[in-house]
Coordinates of C-alpha atoms and ligand atoms in Angstrom, one line a residue:
M1 CA -23.6 -18.2 -15.8
S2 CA -23.0 -14.5 -15.5
T3 CA -19.6 -13.1 -16.4
L4 CA -19.0 -12.1 -12.8
A5 CA -19.7 -15.6 -11.6
T6 CA -17.4 -17.0 -14.2
V7 CA -14.6 -14.7 -13.1
A8 CA -15.3 -15.5 -9.5
V9 CA -15.1 -19.2 -10.1
L10 CA -11.8 -18.8 -12.0
V11 CA -10.1 -16.8 -9.3
Q12 CA -11.5 -19.0 -6.6
K13 CA -10.0 -22.0 -8.4
Y14 CA -6.6 -20.2 -8.5
L15 CA -6.7 -19.7 -4.7
D16 CA -7.9 -23.2 -4.0
D17 CA -5.3 -24.8 -6.3
I18 CA -2.5 -22.7 -4.7
L19 CA -3.6 -23.9 -1.2
A20 CA -3.8 -27.5 -2.3
E21 CA -0.4 -27.3 -4.0
H22 CA 1.3 -26.2 -0.8
A23 CA -0.9 -27.8 1.9
D24 CA 1.5 -30.8 2.4
I25 CA 4.6 -28.7 3.1
T26 CA 5.5 -29.3 6.7
D27 CA 8.9 -27.4 6.7
G28 CA 9.4 -24.8 9.3
A29 CA 8.5 -24.6 13.0
V30 CA 5.8 -22.8 14.9
A31 CA 7.2 -20.0 17.0
D32 CA 7.5 -21.0 20.6
Y33 CA 9.5 -18.3 22.2
I34 CA 6.2 -16.8 23.1
P35 CA 4.9 -20.0 24.8
E36 CA 1.3 -19.5 23.9
L37 CA 2.0 -19.4 20.2
A38 CA 3.2 -23.0 20.3
S39 CA -0.4 -24.1 20.9
V40 CA -1.7 -23.3 17.4
D41 CA -2.6 -25.9 14.8
P42 CA 0.4 -26.0 12.5
S43 CA -1.6 -27.4 9.6
S44 CA -3.9 -24.3 9.5
F45 CA -3.8 -22.7 6.1
G46 CA -5.9 -19.7 5.0
L47 CA -5.6 -17.5 2.0
S48 CA -7.6 -14.4 1.2
L49 CA -7.5 -11.8 -1.5
E50 CA -9.4 -8.5 -1.5
L51 CA -9.7 -6.4 -4.6
S52 CA -9.5 -2.7 -4.5
D53 CA -13.3 -2.5 -4.9
G54 CA -13.8 -4.6 -1.8
Y55 CA -14.6 -7.9 -3.5
V56 CA -13.1 -10.8 -1.4
Y57 CA -11.9 -14.3 -2.3
E58 CA -11.2 -16.7 0.5
S59 CA -9.8 -20.2 0.6
G60 CA -9.0 -22.7 3.4
D61 CA -8.9 -21.6 7.0
S62 CA -9.6 -18.0 6.2
A63 CA -11.9 -17.6 9.2
T64 CA -9.4 -18.9 11.7
E65 CA -8.2 -16.3 14.1
F66 CA -4.5 -15.9 15.1
T67 CA -2.4 -13.1 16.5
I68 CA -1.2 -10.4 14.2
Q69 CA 2.3 -10.1 15.8
S70 CA 4.6 -8.1 13.6
I71 CA 2.1 -7.4 10.9
S72 CA 0.9 -4.8 13.3
K73 CA 4.2 -2.9 12.7
P74 CA 3.3 -1.1 9.4
F75 CA -0.1 -0.1 10.8
T76 CA 1.4 1.4 14.0
Y77 CA 4.0 3.1 11.9
A78 CA 1.3 4.5 9.6
L79 CA -0.7 5.7 12.5
A80 CA 2.3 7.4 14.1
I81 CA 3.0 9.3 10.8
D82 CA -0.6 10.1 10.5
Q83 CA -0.8 11.5 14.1
V84 CA 2.6 13.3 14.6
G85 CA 3.9 13.8 11.0
T86 CA 6.8 12.3 9.0
D87 CA 9.5 14.6 10.5
A88 CA 8.7 13.7 14.1
V89 CA 8.7 10.0 13.2
D90 CA 11.9 10.2 11.1
A91 CA 13.6 11.9 14.1
K92 CA 13.1 8.6 16.0
I93 CA 13.0 5.8 13.4
G94 CA 15.1 5.2 10.3
V95 CA 14.0 3.7 7.0
E96 CA 17.0 1.5 6.2
P97 CA 17.0 -2.3 6.2
S98 CA 18.8 -3.6 9.3
G99 CA 20.4 -6.8 8.1
E100 CA 19.7 -8.2 11.5
P101 CA 17.1 -10.4 13.1
F102 CA 13.8 -8.8 13.9
N103 CA 14.4 -8.8 17.6
E104 CA 18.0 -7.6 17.6
I105 CA 18.9 -5.3 20.5
S106 CA 20.5 -2.6 18.4
V107 CA 20.2 0.9 17.0
D108 CA 21.9 2.6 14.0
D109 CA 25.5 3.3 14.8
Q110 CA 25.4 6.9 13.7
T111 CA 21.9 8.1 14.6
K112 CA 21.3 5.9 17.7
T113 CA 17.8 5.3 16.5
P114 CA 16.2 2.1 15.3
K115 CA 17.0 1.2 11.7
N116 CA 13.4 0.9 10.6
A117 CA 9.9 0.4 12.0
M118 CA 9.5 -3.2 10.8
I119 CA 11.9 -4.6 13.4
N120 CA 11.0 -4.7 17.1
A121 CA 13.2 -1.7 18.1
G122 CA 11.5 0.5 15.5
A123 CA 8.1 -0.8 16.3
I124 CA 8.5 -0.1 20.0
A125 CA 9.6 3.4 19.2
A126 CA 6.6 3.8 16.9
V127 CA 4.3 2.8 19.7
S128 CA 5.8 5.5 21.9
L129 CA 4.9 8.1 19.3
I130 CA 1.2 7.4 19.3
P131 CA -0.5 10.1 21.3
G132 CA -2.5 9.2 24.4
A133 CA -2.5 10.1 28.1
D134 CA -1.8 6.6 29.1
A135 CA -1.2 3.0 27.8
Q136 CA -4.9 2.4 27.6
Q137 CA -5.6 5.5 25.4
R138 CA -2.7 4.7 23.2
F139 CA -3.8 1.2 22.7
E140 CA -7.4 2.2 22.0
R141 CA -6.2 4.5 19.3
L142 CA -4.2 1.7 17.7
L143 CA -7.1 -0.7 18.0
D144 CA -9.5 1.8 16.4
F145 CA -7.1 2.3 13.5
Y146 CA -6.5 -1.4 12.9
S147 CA -10.2 -2.1 13.2
A148 CA -11.0 0.6 10.7
C149 CA -8.5 -0.9 8.3
A150 CA -9.9 -4.5 8.8
G151 CA -13.5 -3.3 8.5
R152 CA -14.6 -4.9 11.8
R153 CA -14.0 -4.5 15.5
L154 CA -10.8 -6.5 16.4
D155 CA -9.8 -7.6 19.9
V156 CA -6.9 -9.0 21.9
D157 CA -6.0 -12.6 22.6
E158 CA -5.4 -12.2 26.3
D159 CA -3.5 -15.5 26.6
V160 CA -1.0 -14.6 24.0
Y161 CA -0.7 -11.1 25.4
N162 CA 0.0 -12.4 28.9
S163 CA 2.3 -15.1 27.6
E164 CA 4.5 -12.5 25.8
K165 CA 4.3 -10.1 28.6
A166 CA 5.6 -12.8 31.0
T167 CA 8.5 -13.8 28.8
G168 CA 9.4 -10.8 26.7
S169 CA 12.8 -9.9 28.2
R170 CA 14.3 -9.2 24.8
N171 CA 11.7 -6.6 24.0
R172 CA 12.2 -5.2 27.5
A173 CA 15.9 -4.9 26.8
I174 CA 15.2 -3.1 23.6
A175 CA 12.8 -0.6 25.2
Y176 CA 15.2 0.3 28.0
M177 CA 18.0 0.6 25.5
L178 CA 15.8 3.0 23.5
Q179 CA 15.0 5.0 26.6
S180 CA 18.7 5.3 27.4
F181 CA 19.3 6.7 23.9
G182 CA 16.5 9.2 24.2
V183 CA 14.4 7.6 21.6
L184 CA 11.6 6.6 24.0
D185 CA 10.0 9.3 26.1
G186 CA 8.0 8.1 29.0
D187 CA 7.9 4.8 30.8
P188 CA 9.3 1.8 28.8
D189 CA 7.0 -0.7 30.5
E190 CA 4.0 1.3 29.6
V191 CA 5.1 1.4 25.9
L192 CA 5.9 -2.3 26.0
D193 CA 2.5 -3.1 27.4
V194 CA 0.9 -1.4 24.4
Y195 CA 3.3 -3.2 22.0
F196 CA 2.5 -6.6 23.5
R197 CA -1.2 -5.9 23.2
Q198 CA -0.9 -4.8 19.6
C199 CA 1.0 -7.9 18.7
A200 CA -1.7 -10.1 20.4
I201 CA -4.6 -8.6 18.3
K202 CA -6.6 -11.4 16.7
V203 CA -7.1 -11.4 12.9
T204 CA -8.0 -13.8 10.2
S205 CA -6.4 -14.0 6.8
S206 CA -9.5 -12.2 5.5
D207 CA -9.0 -9.4 8.0
L208 CA -5.4 -9.1 6.8
A209 CA -6.5 -9.0 3.2
C210 CA -8.8 -6.1 4.0
M211 CA -6.1 -4.3 5.9
A212 CA -3.8 -4.9 3.0
S213 CA -6.3 -3.7 0.5
T214 CA -6.9 -0.5 2.6
L215 CA -3.2 0.2 2.0
A216 CA -3.6 -0.8 -1.7
R217 CA -6.3 1.9 -1.9
G218 CA -4.1 4.6 -0.4
G219 CA -5.8 4.6 3.0
V220 CA -9.4 4.0 2.0
N221 CA -11.1 0.8 3.3
P222 CA -12.5 -0.7 0.1
G223 CA -15.4 -2.3 1.9
S224 CA -16.6 0.7 3.9
G225 CA -15.3 3.4 1.6
I226 CA -14.1 5.3 4.6
R227 CA -10.8 7.1 4.4
I228 CA -8.6 6.1 7.3
T229 CA -5.4 7.8 6.5
S230 CA -3.8 9.7 3.6
D231 CA -2.1 8.6 0.4
A232 CA 1.2 10.1 1.6
V233 CA 1.2 8.1 4.9
V234 CA 0.5 4.9 2.9
Q235 CA 3.1 5.6 0.3
R236 CA 5.7 5.9 3.1
T237 CA 4.5 2.8 4.9
L238 CA 4.5 0.7 1.7
S239 CA 8.0 1.9 0.9
V240 CA 9.4 0.7 4.2
M241 CA 7.5 -2.6 3.8
M242 CA 9.1 -3.1 0.4
T243 CA 12.6 -2.7 1.7
C244 CA 12.3 -4.1 5.3
G245 CA 9.0 -6.0 5.6
M246 CA 10.2 -9.5 5.3
Y247 CA 13.3 -9.1 7.5
D248 CA 16.5 -10.7 6.1
A249 CA 14.5 -12.4 3.3
T250 CA 13.3 -9.0 2.0
G251 CA 15.5 -9.2 -1.1
M252 CA 14.4 -12.7 -1.9
W253 CA 10.8 -11.7 -1.4
A254 CA 11.1 -8.6 -3.5
T255 CA 12.5 -10.6 -6.4
T256 CA 10.3 -13.6 -6.2
V257 CA 7.0 -12.1 -5.0
G258 CA 7.5 -8.4 -5.7
M259 CA 5.0 -6.7 -3.4
P260 CA 5.4 -4.6 -0.3
A261 CA 4.7 -7.1 2.5
K262 CA 4.9 -7.8 6.2
S263 CA 5.1 -11.1 8.1
G264 CA 4.5 -12.0 11.7
V265 CA 5.6 -14.8 14.0
G266 CA 2.0 -15.8 14.4
G267 CA 2.2 -17.2 10.8
G268 CA 0.5 -14.4 9.0
I269 CA 1.7 -12.4 6.0
I270 CA 0.2 -9.4 4.2
A271 CA 1.1 -8.3 0.7
V272 CA -0.1 -5.2 -1.1
L273 CA -0.3 -4.6 -4.8
P274 CA -0.8 -0.8 -4.8
S275 CA -4.1 0.3 -6.4
Q276 CA -5.1 -3.3 -7.1
L277 CA -5.4 -5.7 -4.2
G278 CA -4.4 -6.9 -0.8
I279 CA -3.5 -10.4 0.2
G280 CA -3.6 -12.1 3.6
V281 CA -2.2 -15.6 4.3
Y282 CA -2.0 -17.7 7.4
A283 CA 0.2 -20.8 7.9
P284 CA 1.9 -21.0 11.3
P285 CA 5.3 -22.8 10.7
L286 CA 8.1 -20.3 10.2
D287 CA 11.5 -20.5 8.4
K288 CA 14.7 -19.3 10.1
N289 CA 13.9 -15.7 9.2
G290 CA 10.6 -15.8 11.0
N291 CA 8.5 -15.8 7.9
S292 CA 5.7 -18.3 7.2
V293 CA 7.0 -21.1 5.0
R294 CA 3.7 -21.9 3.2
G295 CA 2.7 -18.3 3.3
L296 CA 5.8 -17.4 1.4
R297 CA 5.4 -20.2 -1.1
A298 CA 1.7 -19.4 -1.6
C299 CA 2.5 -15.7 -2.3
Q300 CA 5.2 -16.7 -4.8
S301 CA 2.7 -18.8 -6.7
L302 CA 0.0 -16.2 -6.5
S303 CA 2.3 -13.5 -7.8
A304 CA 3.6 -15.7 -10.6
Q305 CA 0.2 -17.0 -11.7
L306 CA -1.7 -13.7 -11.4
G307 CA 1.2 -11.5 -12.6
L308 CA 1.3 -9.4 -9.4
H309 CA 5.0 -8.3 -9.3
V310 CA 5.1 -4.6 -8.9
M311 CA 8.2 -4.4 -11.1
S312 CA 6.7 -6.3 -14.0
V313 CA 7.1 -4.2 -17.1
T314 CA 3.9 -4.2 -19.0
R315 CA 2.9 -2.4 -22.1
E316 CA 0.8 0.6 -21.4
S317 CA -2.7 -0.9 -21.4
R318 CA -4.0 1.8 -23.7
S319 CA -2.2 4.6 -25.3
T320 CA -3.1 8.0 -24.1
I321 CA -4.3 9.3 -27.4
R322 CA -7.4 7.4 -28.5
A323 CA -7.9 9.1 -31.8
T324 CA -7.2 12.2 -33.8
H325 CA -9.4 14.0 -36.3
D326 CA -8.8 17.0 -38.5
I327 CA -12.1 18.9 -38.2
A328 CA -11.1 22.0 -40.2
A329 CA -8.1 23.2 -42.1
G330 CA -5.2 23.3 -39.5
V331 CA -7.5 22.3 -36.6
R332 CA -6.8 18.9 -35.1
V333 CA -8.8 17.2 -32.3
Y334 CA -6.9 14.8 -30.0
E335 CA -9.1 12.5 -28.0
L336 CA -7.3 11.5 -24.8
H337 CA -8.5 8.6 -22.6
G338 CA -7.6 6.4 -19.6
D339 CA -5.5 7.6 -16.6
L340 CA -3.3 10.5 -17.4
L341 CA -0.1 10.5 -15.3
F342 CA 3.2 12.0 -16.1
A343 CA 4.4 9.6 -18.9
G344 CA 1.0 9.7 -20.7
A345 CA 0.7 13.5 -20.6
E346 CA 4.3 13.9 -21.6
R347 CA 3.8 11.7 -24.6
A348 CA 0.6 13.3 -25.7
L349 CA 2.0 16.8 -25.5
R350 CA 5.1 15.7 -27.4
I351 CA 2.9 14.4 -30.2
V352 CA 0.9 17.6 -30.2
E353 CA 4.1 19.7 -30.3
H354 CA 5.5 17.6 -33.1
D355 CA 2.3 18.0 -35.1
S356 CA 2.3 21.7 -34.6
D357 CA 4.5 22.1 -37.7
E358 CA 1.3 21.3 -39.7
V359 CA -1.5 22.0 -37.2
D360 CA -2.4 25.6 -36.2
V361 CA -4.9 24.7 -33.4
A362 CA -4.7 21.6 -31.3
I363 CA -7.9 20.7 -29.4
L364 CA -7.4 18.1 -26.6
E365 CA -10.7 16.4 -25.8
L366 CA -10.6 15.2 -22.2
S367 CA -14.1 13.8 -21.5
R368 CA -12.8 10.2 -21.7
V369 CA -9.9 10.7 -19.3
D370 CA -10.6 8.6 -16.2
D371 CA -8.2 10.1 -13.7
I372 CA -5.4 12.6 -13.8
N373 CA -2.7 13.6 -11.3
D374 CA -1.3 17.1 -10.5
V375 CA 1.7 17.0 -12.7
A376 CA -0.3 15.9 -15.8
R377 CA -2.8 18.6 -15.1
R378 CA -0.1 21.3 -14.9
M379 CA 1.4 19.9 -18.1
L380 CA -1.9 20.1 -20.0
A381 CA -2.4 23.6 -18.6
G382 CA 1.0 24.6 -19.9
M383 CA 0.4 23.3 -23.4
R384 CA -1.1 26.5 -24.6
Q385 CA 1.9 28.6 -23.7
S386 CA 4.3 26.4 -25.5
L387 CA 2.2 26.3 -28.6
N388 CA 1.7 30.1 -28.4
R389 CA 5.5 30.5 -28.5
R390 CA 5.4 28.8 -31.9
G391 CA 2.5 31.0 -33.1
K392 CA 0.0 28.2 -32.6
E393 CA -2.9 27.7 -30.4
G394 CA -4.0 24.9 -28.0
Y395 CA -7.4 24.4 -26.3
L396 CA -8.8 21.9 -24.0
V397 CA -12.3 20.4 -24.0
D398 CA -13.5 19.3 -20.5
P399 CA -17.4 19.4 -20.4
D400 CA -17.9 19.8 -16.7
R401 CA -14.4 20.7 -15.6
R402 CA -14.0 17.3 -14.1
V403 CA -10.5 16.8 -15.3
M404 CA -9.3 20.4 -15.1
P405 CA -11.2 22.0 -12.3
A406 CA -11.0 25.8 -12.1
G407 CA -8.1 26.9 -10.0
S408 CA -4.5 28.2 -10.1
A409 CA -3.1 25.0 -11.6
T410 CA -5.4 25.3 -14.6
A411 CA -5.5 29.1 -14.9
S412 CA -3.3 29.4 -18.0
A413 CA -5.5 26.9 -20.0
V414 CA -8.4 27.8 -22.2
I415 CA -11.1 25.3 -21.7
F416 CA -14.3 24.8 -23.5
P417 CA -17.3 22.6 -22.7
T418 CA -17.6 21.3 -26.3
V419 CA -15.4 20.7 -29.3
A420 CA -17.8 22.9 -31.4
Q421 CA -17.1 25.8 -29.1
A422 CA -13.4 25.2 -29.3
L423 CA -13.7 25.1 -33.0
D424 CA -15.6 28.4 -33.1
A425 CA -12.7 30.0 -31.0
A426 CA -10.2 28.5 -33.4
G427 CA -12.1 30.1 -36.4
A428 CA -12.3 33.5 -34.6
R429 CA -8.6 33.5 -34.0
Ligands
LIG1 N1 5.5 -10.0 19.4 C1 6.6 -10.5 18.6 C2 7.9 -10.0 19.2 O1 8.0 -8.9 19.6 C3 6.5 -10.1 17.2 C4 7.6 -10.5 16.4 C5 7.3 -10.9 15.0 O2 6.1 -11.2 14.6 N2 8.3 -11.0 14.1 O3 8.9 -10.8 19.3

């Protein structure tokens, strides 16, 4: 058996076991305040996990379609930020947990805007921010966005849509209240129509896993490789999911599962482990907060067994400095590797500066660095100046300027294609 097959079998077994472990739980009740939702099979149970490279694991009823309901909220929020910018969205929707049920008819006391975009009031306000000449255009834009995240064309469950439209007085009350506070521009009924449609979009747990892993990848759909929105939009969206995504159970979720997430009254949940994976679960019966009972338990098990908690404190998987060699008197080469972010760059440069008592020329070899962010790049570029102040010298070796591309951020660095050339410069100094 190939290694991949072995890994796949192992992970598949984790998923199947978690499903089996929780399949008999019958606690909770299927949502029926939208009459059509009451007709689903309460025993359905699907679990899907998509890795950040697009590899998918599925277990149980992972091909069963259900309505996305409130899991739509983070995606509409993301699209609103993407389309009109953070400031325009912040002017209408807050980012604080509400401490109230998802369908509360309320706004923040001070700002008179919805507390956050994960409750109905904020979600309806987010819909009103999506550009479009009419309801149809707005909805098409939303559907395109959701579909791009899911990697397939999604559509609406007309029965659930009509059912909610016929009975959604609470949401009507919310929309009209928002209009009276100046949060909603335009016709509240038109905005509501888009909101009811977005809630009735049909997905499977595997669609949700793909949508979640698109967030995990900072806005790139791992299957298609297409960038759908920016890192910044996703960072904001995940932050609000982390603090508000599971309604009044968000604190319990954050401690026991530890991933930004969102639930819907259709019985779905998504959870996102940034840069690593996305999870989609489906199990219709809900607890009193409106979260899927088995979905919550399955995510707790998955997080514990696979170690997915975002706050888990791990040892750095590899230290930044892979090796050091003294290649001539007073000349030391530092081989850096892995992903270079703030903490790694800070540590590496602290070691280089500490060594500068005995080393005259430090050469940082970067060809094994996988990824680097802007702050680490600026810090590496600044190394030379700080060594120069001590009468010492610092060079970088970056063969094809992959890590330190030419530009203003790297202008103060002296960069060579090979260690030998850096050594020549050290000798000529
Ligand atoms: N369409 C539902 C509503 O507005 C969505 C609520 C939810 O999933 N929590 O009531």
